[in-house]
Short mmCIF file of C-alpha atoms and ligand atoms in Angstrom, two decimals:
data_model
loop_
_atom_site.label_atom_id
_atom_site.label_comp_id
_atom_site.label_asym_id
_atom_site.label_seq_id
_atom_site.Cartn_x
_atom_site.Cartn_y
_atom_site.Cartn_z
CA UNK A 1 58.76 -43.88 -15.54
CA UNK A 2 59.63 -47.57 -15.08
CA UNK A 3 61.94 -49.13 -17.63
CA UNK A 4 62.66 -52.84 -17.81
CA UNK A 5 65.99 -53.77 -19.41
CA UNK A 6 66.55 -57.23 -20.86
CA UNK A 7 69.91 -58.60 -21.93
CA UNK A 8 69.08 -62.00 -23.42
CA UNK A 9 72.05 -64.25 -24.16
CA UNK A 10 72.38 -67.74 -25.58
CA UNK A 11 72.52 -69.55 -22.23
CA UNK A 12 71.76 -66.81 -19.72
CA UNK A 13 69.58 -63.71 -19.45
CA UNK A 14 69.97 -60.65 -17.25
CA UNK A 15 67.27 -58.14 -16.50
CA UNK A 16 66.71 -55.11 -14.31
CA UNK A 17 64.06 -52.48 -13.59
CA UNK A 18 64.81 -48.76 -13.29
CA UNK A 19 62.34 -46.46 -11.59
CA UNK A 20 63.04 -43.00 -12.97
CA UNK A 21 60.30 -41.23 -11.01
CA UNK A 22 59.36 -38.02 -12.75
CA UNK A 23 62.56 -37.77 -14.77
CA UNK A 24 66.15 -38.91 -15.04
CA UNK A 25 68.50 -37.64 -12.33
CA UNK A 26 71.06 -35.21 -13.74
CA UNK A 27 74.45 -36.82 -14.15
CA UNK A 28 73.66 -39.57 -11.64
CA UNK A 29 73.29 -43.24 -12.43
CA UNK A 30 70.42 -44.64 -10.37
CA UNK A 31 70.54 -48.23 -9.13
CA UNK A 32 67.92 -50.57 -10.58
CA UNK A 33 65.17 -51.31 -8.04
CA UNK A 34 65.13 -54.99 -9.10
CA UNK A 35 67.61 -57.30 -10.78
CA UNK A 36 67.18 -60.85 -12.00
CA UNK A 37 69.01 -63.44 -14.02
CA UNK A 38 68.38 -66.78 -15.68
CA UNK A 39 71.17 -69.28 -16.15
CA UNK A 40 70.76 -72.54 -18.05
CA UNK A 41 74.35 -73.71 -17.60
CA UNK A 42 74.05 -75.21 -14.09
CA UNK A 43 72.00 -78.37 -14.64
CA UNK A 44 70.60 -79.86 -17.87
CA UNK A 45 66.82 -79.41 -18.10
CA UNK A 46 66.76 -76.73 -15.39
CA UNK A 47 67.19 -72.98 -15.24
CA UNK A 48 68.58 -71.19 -12.20
CA UNK A 49 66.51 -68.09 -11.50
CA UNK A 50 67.92 -65.42 -9.23
CA UNK A 51 66.17 -62.16 -8.39
CA UNK A 52 66.83 -59.39 -5.90
CA UNK A 53 65.32 -56.08 -4.82
CA UNK A 54 67.57 -53.10 -4.31
CA UNK A 55 66.27 -53.18 -0.72
CA UNK A 56 67.98 -56.54 -0.22
CA UNK A 57 65.43 -59.37 -0.39
CA UNK A 58 66.39 -62.04 -2.91
CA UNK A 59 65.35 -65.44 -4.25
CA UNK A 60 67.26 -68.27 -5.93
CA UNK A 61 65.39 -71.17 -7.49
CA UNK A 62 66.16 -74.04 -9.80
CA UNK A 63 63.18 -74.53 -12.13
CA UNK A 64 62.49 -77.34 -14.63
CA UNK A 65 62.31 -74.89 -17.55
CA UNK A 66 64.15 -75.23 -20.86
CA UNK A 67 62.11 -72.78 -22.96
CA UNK A 68 63.51 -69.22 -22.99
CA UNK A 69 60.07 -67.58 -23.09
CA UNK A 70 58.91 -69.61 -20.07
CA UNK A 71 62.11 -68.65 -18.26
CA UNK A 72 61.55 -64.95 -18.98
CA UNK A 73 57.95 -65.28 -17.81
CA UNK A 74 59.11 -66.84 -14.50
CA UNK A 75 61.69 -64.10 -14.10
CA UNK A 76 59.20 -61.30 -14.77
CA UNK A 77 56.79 -62.82 -12.25
CA UNK A 78 59.31 -62.06 -9.47
CA UNK A 79 58.62 -58.36 -10.17
CA UNK A 80 55.03 -58.70 -8.95
CA UNK A 81 55.11 -61.65 -6.55
CA UNK A 82 57.02 -62.93 -3.55
CA UNK A 83 59.85 -61.32 -1.59
CA UNK A 84 61.31 -59.50 -4.61
CA UNK A 85 58.04 -57.77 -5.59
CA UNK A 86 58.65 -54.14 -6.56
CA UNK A 87 55.50 -53.29 -8.56
CA UNK A 88 51.83 -54.10 -7.97
CA UNK A 89 51.13 -54.81 -11.60
CA UNK A 90 53.18 -55.33 -14.75
CA UNK A 91 51.11 -52.54 -16.33
CA UNK A 92 53.28 -50.11 -14.30
CA UNK A 93 56.17 -50.83 -16.67
CA UNK A 94 56.35 -48.10 -19.32
CA UNK A 95 58.87 -49.57 -21.74
CA UNK A 96 61.33 -52.40 -22.25
CA UNK A 97 64.85 -51.91 -23.59
CA UNK A 98 66.79 -54.75 -25.18
CA UNK A 99 70.43 -55.23 -25.91
CA UNK A 100 70.66 -56.74 -29.40
CA UNK A 101 74.08 -57.92 -30.46
CA UNK A 102 73.98 -57.45 -34.22
CA UNK A 103 72.29 -54.57 -36.03
CA UNK A 104 74.32 -54.82 -39.24
CA UNK A 105 75.14 -51.70 -41.20
CA UNK A 106 71.67 -50.20 -41.14
CA UNK A 107 71.28 -49.57 -37.43
CA UNK A 108 73.60 -46.88 -36.15
CA UNK A 109 71.13 -45.78 -33.44
CA UNK A 110 68.73 -47.32 -31.00
CA UNK A 111 65.26 -47.87 -32.44
CA UNK A 112 61.69 -48.54 -31.39
CA UNK A 113 60.99 -52.23 -32.08
CA UNK A 114 58.65 -52.71 -35.02
CA UNK A 115 57.92 -55.68 -37.28
CA UNK A 116 60.60 -54.33 -39.66
CA UNK A 117 63.17 -54.15 -36.84
CA UNK A 118 62.35 -57.72 -35.78
CA UNK A 119 62.74 -58.84 -39.40
CA UNK A 120 66.14 -57.13 -39.57
CA UNK A 121 67.29 -58.85 -36.35
CA UNK A 122 66.10 -62.16 -37.85
CA UNK A 123 67.87 -61.49 -41.16
CA UNK A 124 71.11 -60.88 -39.27
CA UNK A 125 71.03 -64.27 -37.49
CA UNK A 126 73.67 -65.73 -39.85
CA UNK A 127 76.08 -63.03 -38.63
CA UNK A 128 75.34 -63.58 -34.92
CA UNK A 129 74.00 -67.15 -34.71
CA UNK A 130 74.30 -67.54 -30.95
CA UNK A 131 73.04 -64.07 -29.96
CA UNK A 132 70.46 -62.56 -32.32
CA UNK A 133 68.00 -65.52 -31.98
CA UNK A 134 68.07 -65.11 -28.17
CA UNK A 135 67.62 -61.33 -28.51
CA UNK A 136 64.64 -61.82 -30.82
CA UNK A 137 63.11 -64.42 -28.52
CA UNK A 138 63.48 -61.94 -25.67
CA UNK A 139 61.53 -59.30 -27.63
CA UNK A 140 58.82 -61.82 -28.56
CA UNK A 141 58.58 -63.15 -25.02
CA UNK A 142 58.00 -59.60 -23.73
CA UNK A 143 55.31 -59.10 -26.38
CA UNK A 144 53.60 -62.27 -25.18
CA UNK A 145 53.83 -61.28 -21.49
CA UNK A 146 53.37 -57.49 -21.60
CA UNK A 147 51.38 -57.08 -24.82
CA UNK A 148 51.70 -53.91 -26.85
CA UNK A 149 54.30 -52.21 -24.63
CA UNK A 150 56.88 -49.90 -26.29
CA UNK A 151 60.10 -51.85 -26.82
CA UNK A 152 63.45 -50.37 -27.80
CA UNK A 153 66.47 -52.17 -29.30
CA UNK A 154 70.06 -51.03 -28.73
CA UNK A 155 72.58 -52.74 -30.96
CA UNK A 156 76.09 -53.60 -29.82
CA UNK A 157 77.27 -52.87 -33.35
CA UNK A 158 75.51 -49.50 -33.68
CA UNK A 159 78.25 -47.26 -32.25
CA UNK A 160 80.70 -48.62 -34.84
CA UNK A 161 78.31 -48.53 -37.81
CA UNK A 162 79.74 -45.23 -39.13
CA UNK A 163 83.41 -46.24 -39.03
CA UNK A 164 85.39 -45.05 -42.04
CA UNK A 165 85.39 -47.55 -44.90
CA UNK A 166 89.14 -48.11 -44.61
CA UNK A 167 88.73 -49.24 -40.98
CA UNK A 168 85.66 -51.36 -41.68
CA UNK A 169 86.86 -53.16 -44.80
CA UNK A 170 88.82 -56.43 -44.73
CA UNK A 171 91.42 -56.73 -47.46
CA UNK A 172 89.92 -59.88 -49.00
CA UNK A 173 88.32 -60.06 -52.44
CA UNK A 174 85.86 -57.26 -53.24
CA UNK A 175 83.06 -59.87 -53.11
CA UNK A 176 83.42 -59.70 -49.31
CA UNK A 177 82.35 -56.07 -49.41
CA UNK A 178 79.27 -57.07 -51.41
CA UNK A 179 78.54 -59.96 -49.02
CA UNK A 180 78.64 -57.72 -45.94
CA UNK A 181 81.86 -59.34 -44.69
CA UNK A 182 83.30 -56.32 -42.90
CA UNK A 183 84.34 -55.13 -39.46
CA UNK A 184 81.16 -54.50 -37.47
CA UNK A 185 82.64 -54.19 -34.00
CA UNK A 186 80.87 -55.03 -30.74
CA UNK A 187 80.55 -53.83 -27.11
CA UNK A 188 79.33 -50.58 -28.67
CA UNK A 189 76.88 -49.77 -25.89
CA UNK A 190 79.75 -49.95 -23.39
CA UNK A 191 82.31 -48.07 -25.52
CA UNK A 192 79.83 -45.26 -26.17
CA UNK A 193 78.75 -45.03 -22.54
CA UNK A 194 82.27 -44.92 -21.08
CA UNK A 195 83.53 -42.45 -23.72
CA UNK A 196 80.70 -40.03 -22.91
CA UNK A 197 81.17 -40.60 -19.18
CA UNK A 198 84.89 -39.83 -19.56
CA UNK A 199 84.11 -36.53 -21.27
CA UNK A 200 81.56 -35.70 -18.54
CA UNK A 201 84.01 -36.57 -15.74
CA UNK A 202 86.67 -34.36 -17.31
CA UNK A 203 84.20 -31.56 -17.96
CA UNK A 204 85.14 -31.61 -21.64
CA UNK A 205 83.10 -31.68 -24.82
CA UNK A 206 83.43 -35.18 -26.30
CA UNK A 207 83.63 -33.59 -29.75
CA UNK A 208 87.10 -32.27 -28.85
CA UNK A 209 88.54 -35.53 -27.48
CA UNK A 210 90.54 -38.48 -28.79
CA UNK A 211 89.58 -41.35 -26.50
CA UNK A 212 90.84 -44.92 -26.43
CA UNK A 213 88.27 -47.11 -24.67
CA UNK A 214 89.39 -50.55 -23.43
CA UNK A 215 86.52 -52.89 -22.57
CA UNK A 216 88.31 -55.78 -20.85
CA UNK A 217 85.93 -58.40 -19.47
CA UNK A 218 85.36 -61.97 -20.51
CA UNK A 219 85.15 -60.56 -23.99
CA UNK A 220 87.67 -57.80 -24.70
CA UNK A 221 87.67 -55.05 -27.30
CA UNK A 222 89.14 -51.59 -27.79
CA UNK A 223 87.64 -48.62 -29.63
CA UNK A 224 89.13 -45.43 -31.01
CA UNK A 225 86.59 -42.68 -30.27
CA UNK A 226 87.24 -39.38 -32.00
CA UNK A 227 84.81 -36.50 -31.75
CA UNK A 228 82.32 -38.83 -30.06
CA UNK A 229 82.35 -41.32 -32.96
CA UNK A 230 83.88 -44.78 -33.10
CA UNK A 231 86.41 -44.58 -35.91
CA UNK A 232 88.08 -47.94 -35.32
CA UNK A 233 87.68 -50.97 -33.11
CA UNK A 234 89.36 -54.32 -32.55
CA UNK A 235 86.44 -56.73 -32.79
CA UNK A 236 85.45 -57.38 -36.35
CA UNK A 237 83.04 -59.42 -38.42
CA UNK A 238 82.53 -61.45 -35.26
CA UNK A 239 83.44 -60.85 -31.60
CA UNK A 240 86.45 -63.14 -32.11
CA UNK A 241 88.77 -60.57 -33.69
CA UNK A 242 91.23 -58.31 -31.89
CA UNK A 243 92.80 -58.64 -28.45
CA UNK A 244 93.16 -61.87 -26.49
CA UNK A 245 90.18 -62.65 -24.24
CA UNK A 246 89.04 -65.00 -21.47
CA UNK A 247 88.47 -68.03 -23.68
CA UNK A 248 88.61 -66.43 -27.16
CA UNK A 249 91.85 -66.20 -29.08
CA UNK A 250 91.40 -62.75 -30.61
CA UNK A 251 93.22 -62.25 -33.93
CA UNK A 252 95.33 -65.15 -35.12
CA UNK A 253 96.99 -65.80 -38.46
CA UNK A 254 94.16 -67.23 -40.63
CA UNK A 255 96.79 -69.53 -42.11
CA UNK A 256 96.74 -71.46 -38.80
CA UNK A 257 93.12 -72.40 -39.46
CA UNK A 258 93.89 -73.57 -42.99
CA UNK A 259 96.77 -75.60 -41.59
CA UNK A 260 94.57 -77.24 -38.95
CA UNK A 261 91.88 -78.05 -41.51
CA UNK A 262 94.36 -79.55 -43.97
CA UNK A 263 96.75 -81.32 -41.61
CA UNK A 264 94.48 -82.26 -38.72
CA UNK A 265 91.10 -82.49 -40.46
CA UNK A 266 89.44 -79.89 -38.24
CA UNK A 267 85.80 -79.10 -39.03
CA UNK A 268 84.26 -75.63 -38.85
CA UNK A 269 82.52 -76.56 -35.59
CA UNK A 270 85.75 -77.81 -34.03
CA UNK A 271 87.56 -74.60 -35.01
CA UNK A 272 84.65 -72.56 -33.65
CA UNK A 273 84.86 -74.33 -30.28
CA UNK A 274 88.66 -74.11 -30.19
CA UNK A 275 88.83 -70.40 -30.99
CA UNK A 276 85.84 -69.28 -28.92
CA UNK A 277 85.91 -71.58 -25.89
CA UNK A 278 89.36 -73.15 -25.57
CA UNK A 279 91.73 -70.29 -26.33
CA UNK A 280 92.74 -67.01 -24.72
CA UNK A 281 93.59 -66.95 -21.00
CA UNK A 282 91.92 -70.33 -20.54
CA UNK A 283 93.64 -72.01 -23.47
CA UNK A 284 97.14 -70.74 -22.77
CA UNK A 285 97.08 -71.07 -18.97
CA UNK A 286 95.26 -74.42 -19.07
CA UNK A 287 93.54 -73.21 -15.90
CA UNK A 288 90.71 -70.73 -16.29
CA UNK A 289 89.24 -67.91 -18.35
CA UNK A 290 89.17 -65.80 -15.20
CA UNK A 291 92.00 -63.27 -14.92
CA UNK A 292 91.91 -63.49 -11.10
CA UNK A 293 92.67 -67.22 -11.16
CA UNK A 294 95.36 -66.87 -13.83
CA UNK A 295 97.16 -64.00 -12.08
CA UNK A 296 97.08 -65.88 -8.77
CA UNK A 297 98.67 -68.90 -10.47
CA UNK A 298 101.26 -66.62 -12.11
CA UNK A 299 102.13 -65.19 -8.69
CA UNK A 300 102.77 -68.76 -7.52
CA UNK A 301 105.13 -69.36 -10.42
CA UNK A 302 102.86 -71.32 -12.81
CA UNK A 303 104.70 -71.03 -16.19
CA UNK A 304 101.64 -71.35 -18.44
CA UNK A 305 99.71 -68.79 -16.39
CA UNK A 306 102.68 -66.43 -16.69
CA UNK A 307 102.76 -66.93 -20.45
CA UNK A 308 98.99 -66.32 -20.68
CA UNK A 309 99.25 -63.00 -18.80
CA UNK A 310 102.30 -61.90 -20.80
CA UNK A 311 100.56 -62.64 -24.12
CA UNK A 312 97.40 -60.87 -22.91
CA UNK A 313 99.41 -57.75 -22.07
CA UNK A 314 101.44 -57.87 -25.28
CA UNK A 315 98.34 -58.19 -27.47
CA UNK A 316 96.58 -55.45 -25.54
CA UNK A 317 99.48 -53.02 -25.97
CA UNK A 318 99.75 -53.80 -29.70
CA UNK A 319 96.08 -53.10 -30.29
CA UNK A 320 96.19 -49.99 -28.09
CA UNK A 321 98.99 -48.75 -30.33
CA UNK A 322 96.87 -49.47 -33.40
CA UNK A 323 93.91 -47.52 -31.98
CA UNK A 324 96.18 -44.59 -31.03
CA UNK A 325 97.47 -44.54 -34.62
CA UNK A 326 93.89 -44.43 -35.91
CA UNK A 327 93.11 -41.59 -33.51
CA UNK A 328 96.21 -39.66 -34.54
CA UNK A 329 96.77 -38.62 -30.93
CA UNK A 330 95.50 -39.42 -27.47
CA UNK A 331 93.72 -37.40 -24.79
CA UNK A 332 92.12 -40.12 -22.68
CA UNK A 333 92.43 -43.86 -22.05
CA UNK A 334 89.47 -45.56 -20.40
CA UNK A 335 89.58 -48.99 -18.77
CA UNK A 336 86.27 -50.72 -18.14
CA UNK A 337 84.54 -54.13 -17.56
CA UNK A 338 85.62 -56.93 -15.19
CA UNK A 339 89.37 -56.86 -15.83
CA UNK A 340 89.50 -53.21 -16.88
CA UNK A 341 87.76 -51.98 -13.72
CA UNK A 342 89.73 -54.10 -11.28
CA UNK A 343 93.17 -55.06 -12.35
CA UNK A 344 95.80 -52.48 -11.53
CA UNK A 345 98.45 -54.82 -12.94
CA UNK A 346 96.77 -54.52 -16.34
CA UNK A 347 96.52 -50.69 -16.09
CA UNK A 348 100.20 -50.42 -15.26
CA UNK A 349 101.53 -52.94 -17.76
CA UNK A 350 99.21 -51.74 -20.56
CA UNK A 351 100.17 -48.09 -20.10
CA UNK A 352 103.96 -48.53 -19.71
CA UNK A 353 104.87 -48.36 -23.41
CA UNK A 354 102.94 -45.12 -23.89
CA UNK A 355 105.04 -43.05 -21.50
CA UNK A 356 106.71 -41.57 -24.58
CA UNK A 357 103.35 -39.88 -25.28
CA UNK A 358 103.51 -38.19 -21.89
CA UNK A 359 101.15 -40.72 -20.31
CA UNK A 360 102.05 -41.30 -16.67
CA UNK A 361 100.08 -43.10 -13.99
CA UNK A 362 99.94 -41.93 -10.37
CA UNK A 363 102.76 -43.17 -8.18
CA UNK A 364 102.06 -45.67 -5.44
CA UNK A 365 99.44 -48.31 -5.04
CA UNK A 366 96.52 -48.15 -7.45
CA UNK A 367 93.37 -50.10 -6.82
CA UNK A 368 89.68 -50.36 -7.50
CA UNK A 369 87.53 -47.66 -5.91
CA UNK A 370 83.77 -47.53 -5.55
CA UNK A 371 83.57 -44.53 -7.87
CA UNK A 372 84.99 -43.96 -11.31
CA UNK A 373 88.55 -42.66 -10.96
CA UNK A 374 91.36 -40.90 -12.80
CA UNK A 375 94.55 -42.92 -12.28
CA UNK A 376 96.86 -40.65 -14.30
CA UNK A 377 99.49 -38.52 -12.55
CA UNK A 378 98.62 -34.84 -12.24
CA UNK A 379 101.25 -33.92 -14.86
CA UNK A 380 100.30 -36.71 -17.31
CA UNK A 381 99.52 -35.38 -20.80
CA UNK A 382 96.92 -38.17 -21.16
CA UNK A 383 94.14 -38.78 -18.63
CA UNK A 384 93.59 -42.44 -17.71
CA UNK A 385 90.15 -43.21 -16.32
CA UNK A 386 88.72 -46.35 -14.77
CA UNK A 387 84.99 -46.25 -15.39
CA UNK A 388 82.35 -48.72 -14.31
CA UNK A 389 80.46 -49.59 -17.47
CA UNK A 390 76.71 -49.13 -17.15
CA UNK A 391 75.26 -50.79 -20.20
CA UNK A 392 71.86 -51.36 -18.59
CA UNK A 393 71.59 -47.72 -17.62
CA UNK A 394 72.60 -46.71 -21.15
CA UNK A 395 69.78 -48.89 -22.50
CA UNK A 396 67.28 -47.35 -20.06
CA UNK A 397 68.41 -43.85 -21.06
CA UNK A 398 67.97 -44.66 -24.74
CA UNK A 399 64.41 -45.83 -24.00
CA UNK A 400 63.64 -42.55 -22.27
CA UNK A 401 65.15 -40.53 -25.13
CA UNK A 402 63.20 -42.44 -27.78
CA UNK A 403 59.89 -42.42 -25.94
CA UNK A 404 59.84 -38.82 -24.80
CA UNK A 405 57.36 -36.87 -26.92
CA UNK A 406 59.11 -34.54 -29.39
CA UNK A 407 58.48 -30.93 -28.28
P1 AMP B 501 82.79 -59.08 -17.42
O1 AMP B 501 82.68 -59.82 -18.71
O2 AMP B 501 82.88 -57.61 -17.56
O3 AMP B 501 81.75 -59.51 -16.40
O4 AMP B 501 84.20 -59.52 -16.79
C1 AMP B 501 84.41 -60.83 -16.33
C2 AMP B 501 85.88 -61.07 -16.13
O5 AMP B 501 86.48 -59.98 -15.43
C3 AMP B 501 86.18 -62.29 -15.26
O6 AMP B 501 86.22 -63.46 -15.99
C4 AMP B 501 87.51 -61.94 -14.68
O7 AMP B 501 88.53 -62.36 -15.58
C5 AMP B 501 87.54 -60.45 -14.63
N1 AMP B 501 87.39 -59.92 -13.27
C6 AMP B 501 86.24 -59.71 -12.58
N2 AMP B 501 86.50 -59.21 -11.37
C7 AMP B 501 87.84 -59.08 -11.29
C8 AMP B 501 88.75 -58.65 -10.27
N3 AMP B 501 88.33 -58.20 -9.09
N4 AMP B 501 90.06 -58.68 -10.58
C9 AMP B 501 90.50 -59.11 -11.77
N5 AMP B 501 89.70 -59.54 -12.76
C10 AMP B 501 88.40 -59.54 -12.51
#
């Protein structure tokens, strides 16, 4: 079975092809046989197309393409032509799985794409204006290129869609509840994958575990996973809420925004840019949204970089504490995504305050390993796992599960 996965974003797309042979390998995550990406941020009027086979051959081209559908078409062509060819014909592809950012309250599971599902993704555009249109265009582009192929949508909100009302509701006027202004949560595909992977690695039933998952990449969010369900999370109505991120502020006093509007005449668009693109590690350090750059500057004594890292850690610990309170206990902490998978400084500093819970990391140097790892000391009452998030594989698995005939 060959499954194409498409992660269509506002200014870049990523795609990969899994070849699952006669079935899915038990407990193993196969590598995609082909990967490709489109990036419109390099040069106005051009898209940078990169594609690579697992075997090693790759291409990189700058193409005069501005239309997303044309870009996807060029990307898909590298599956059947040139040095990155991995299939003889596109008809060999059995299904396409899409990551869709917003599924609202109605989609708590992955679904086969139908006209009704497309309409729902369209209706949710006001809640995810920079993501859902790209996701929908991705689905429509595949329809145009591959015809009537089964397509599956996985929503980044789905894992959080059954959060208790008290966790999902903002304490504004009740009209907000009626208007759908609530905590939706994001990164759900990743939180769900790493929580299940943690249970599998520990040989435990996820139903018996209280897991705190920390997805720390460019975007950062935490989730409280109890009995396999997300019962609380830090991102909210939008992916701006919660912990500090690469260029996003995370939670700030909403009074600051009112102040800036009244005193400085800020418009909604200016606030949007400030909070999403000019805040977080980038805003405070004045250097970069990349943790590697900021930590390096901190090590050289850069005061703003030091402040940025200290605030990042402080905010992370605070929100970890909040998630642990929601869980009412803690069996496992998982770190994942770019920062979470790599930065031992963050593991150590984030975990320090929770020693009173019996959480203790291994002594000595900790660092990234090729495989997922348990970094807790043998006698720690809480396991601490570093898990490589595999969102694309989770999407491919959901396709297989949805498309397998019911016995
Ligand atoms: P992601 O969104 O998961 O791709 O994560 C991207 C972010 O992870 C980057 O902006 C960096 O801040 C961070 N990152 C990636 N690799 C490393 C690394 N080796 N060490 C520290 N941070 C990293």
